[in-house]
Each structure stands twice: as C-alpha cells, then as structure tokens.
C-alpha cells in the first residue's frame, strides 16, 4: 500500500460528523413476566413481543419512525467514510447536502410523531386486550412518551487533526514530541483504515453485478448504472488519493461501461470477467489496508 500522509490541506477540507438517534423501548415485557402473564392472567403466549408485533410493526407509525431513523443513518453516512473511533469523515463541501438530507428527515419525523399520537391509542387497546388482566401490571408507554422519544441528531464536531499544541504546554520537550508524533500517527492510521469501508461497499456491488451477468435470466441495464454510481462515489471518497483505490474504481468503471443493446451470453461472460478483475483488485487493496 502506498504510504500517503494526511496533509494539512486534506485535513482542513474535512470534518468529523456524528449521527445519533433515540427511540422508546421495543418490548413491554421480559421473559419471566411473559410466562407469568400467560399462566396467571390469560395473556397470549407471544405477549412479550406485542410491542414489536403490533405497536412497532411495519406500516404502523412507530414502525415508520424506526425505518426513517435507519434510512437516514444510511443516507448521511454514504456521503463520507466511517471513522474507526466513531462518527464519519465528511468533506466540508458535502456538509450542505448531508444537512439537507437530515433536515428532510426531521420534517418527516415530525409528521410521523403526529401520526403516532393519532393511531397509537387504538393499537394500544389491541395490546391491552391480548395482555388480558396482566395489562394493569405492565408499564406501557403512552403515545406522547413514545412520540417524544424518537429523536435524531446530526453533529459536526471537528476536523481530524492531531493534538492541539496548547495541550502540550508544560510538558517536557521529549514528552511533547512523543505525544505529538503518536497523535499524528494515530490520526493517519485511523484515516487510512477508514478507506476500507468504501472499498468493501464497492466490492459488494461488483459481486452482485458479476452474479447478475452470469446468472440473471433477464438482465436489467440499471445494474450498470448502479455499479457506475458506486464507483463514482468511492472515487470521491478516496480522500488520500490512494492509487490502489483508483485502480479498483477504474476496473469497476470499465466493467460497468454501457453496452450497445442487450448483451449476448458471450458478451455477459466477458463483462463478468472484467468485473472479477475489479474484485481481485479490491481484495488486494483491502489486504494492503490491513483489513
């Protein structure tokens, strides 16, 4: 792997972001309470899972809130690279785009909260009916409590730079030099390792693409678009301009070149062979990154 340091210009073009969420508890009963509910109160045998199967089921307002939090996390993180110690690196120029995605999600969450307040009571009545008399012994959150506990937060906290010189004031020169060097080395190691995430993502897309070339009965040309888009994203995330990653991207882009018409079986095999070269290069690059 080419040794590339995190120079000042690169560091100053990046920020470290954190996306976090909170949500209400996803179960109202533990296992022992569930057993007691069944034997003593006539509750249904899946009582411990009522929150998941009714209140938080797919399509309910609570289910939509959970899905939104997950989708938003995926969407904002795709703009950057995961940091080994938490959060994700992001180019300053992409902060606006990430903030727009997040703001749209917050607006959607506000609407979902209103939906929770409107629909939760009816769902809760179903739950209480299935809990039978044990419902009076279980603490189930109210609609307001559930709605208010769904939160999302996006924080831009700092740049990935070594320890501030002011922190070293008062230390001996020898200790200060060692702390300074260790801090810079750790930043660079973490940052270089973060490049493995996008390479893994691209490799997975290439593998799916290769499988489709060889095995799909009907080939959707959107497969080419998906691979080209992912290659473009990973190229943009090669913050250190590592040539090994550029090589993976180049091979992937060659495999994803738009065919003229629908490829024949022979042409599909040729395309798959090109894609396999990109997979091999991705494996070599990941090995060089030590991950």
C-alpha angles and dihedrals in degrees: 000000000000112000109237123171125216099251124202094255093054093045092051091052092059140070132190114237134192127203116193138169141192127205138173120266113283098218133049097194136044123218097265093047089049092054090050091048091055097047100036107029105029095245120160116268094247093053093124089061098047093108091055097040098044116011097037099030120135109278096027120110091251090049090051091052092052091048092048092053091051095045092048092051091052093045098051095042092054088070091064147017126272114251115227091230097045139293124040137272115244134182111244089232089061096051092092092053092048091047091052091053090049094047091051089051092050090052090050091048090054089056091047091051089057089049090052091053090050101044106026097080093060092048090047090056089056090051093049090049091055092046090055114191091345088074090085091059097050124083106224117178119245124243091258092050092049095046094047094050093061104092137152128198133189118192129184102200113167150319122279096253134138125263115306114256092231089065090061095057110121096026122113115261092249094052093042091052091049093048091046093050094044091049093050092045092051092049091051094045093050092045094049091047090052089066088070092072096065091043090055090049091051092046091055091051091048091050091052089047092051092049091051092050091055105032114021114109091209118030115217111208088214084080087072091049092050093052093046091050092049092048090051091049093051092047088055090050094053090103093166093048090234107188092214090062091045088054092054090048092049093051091047092050091051091053091047095053108134111260123226102250123329110332118244121234090263092049091049090055090050090051091048090052090054090050091051089058088056090050091052091050091048090054091049091050093049090050090050089051087054094240 
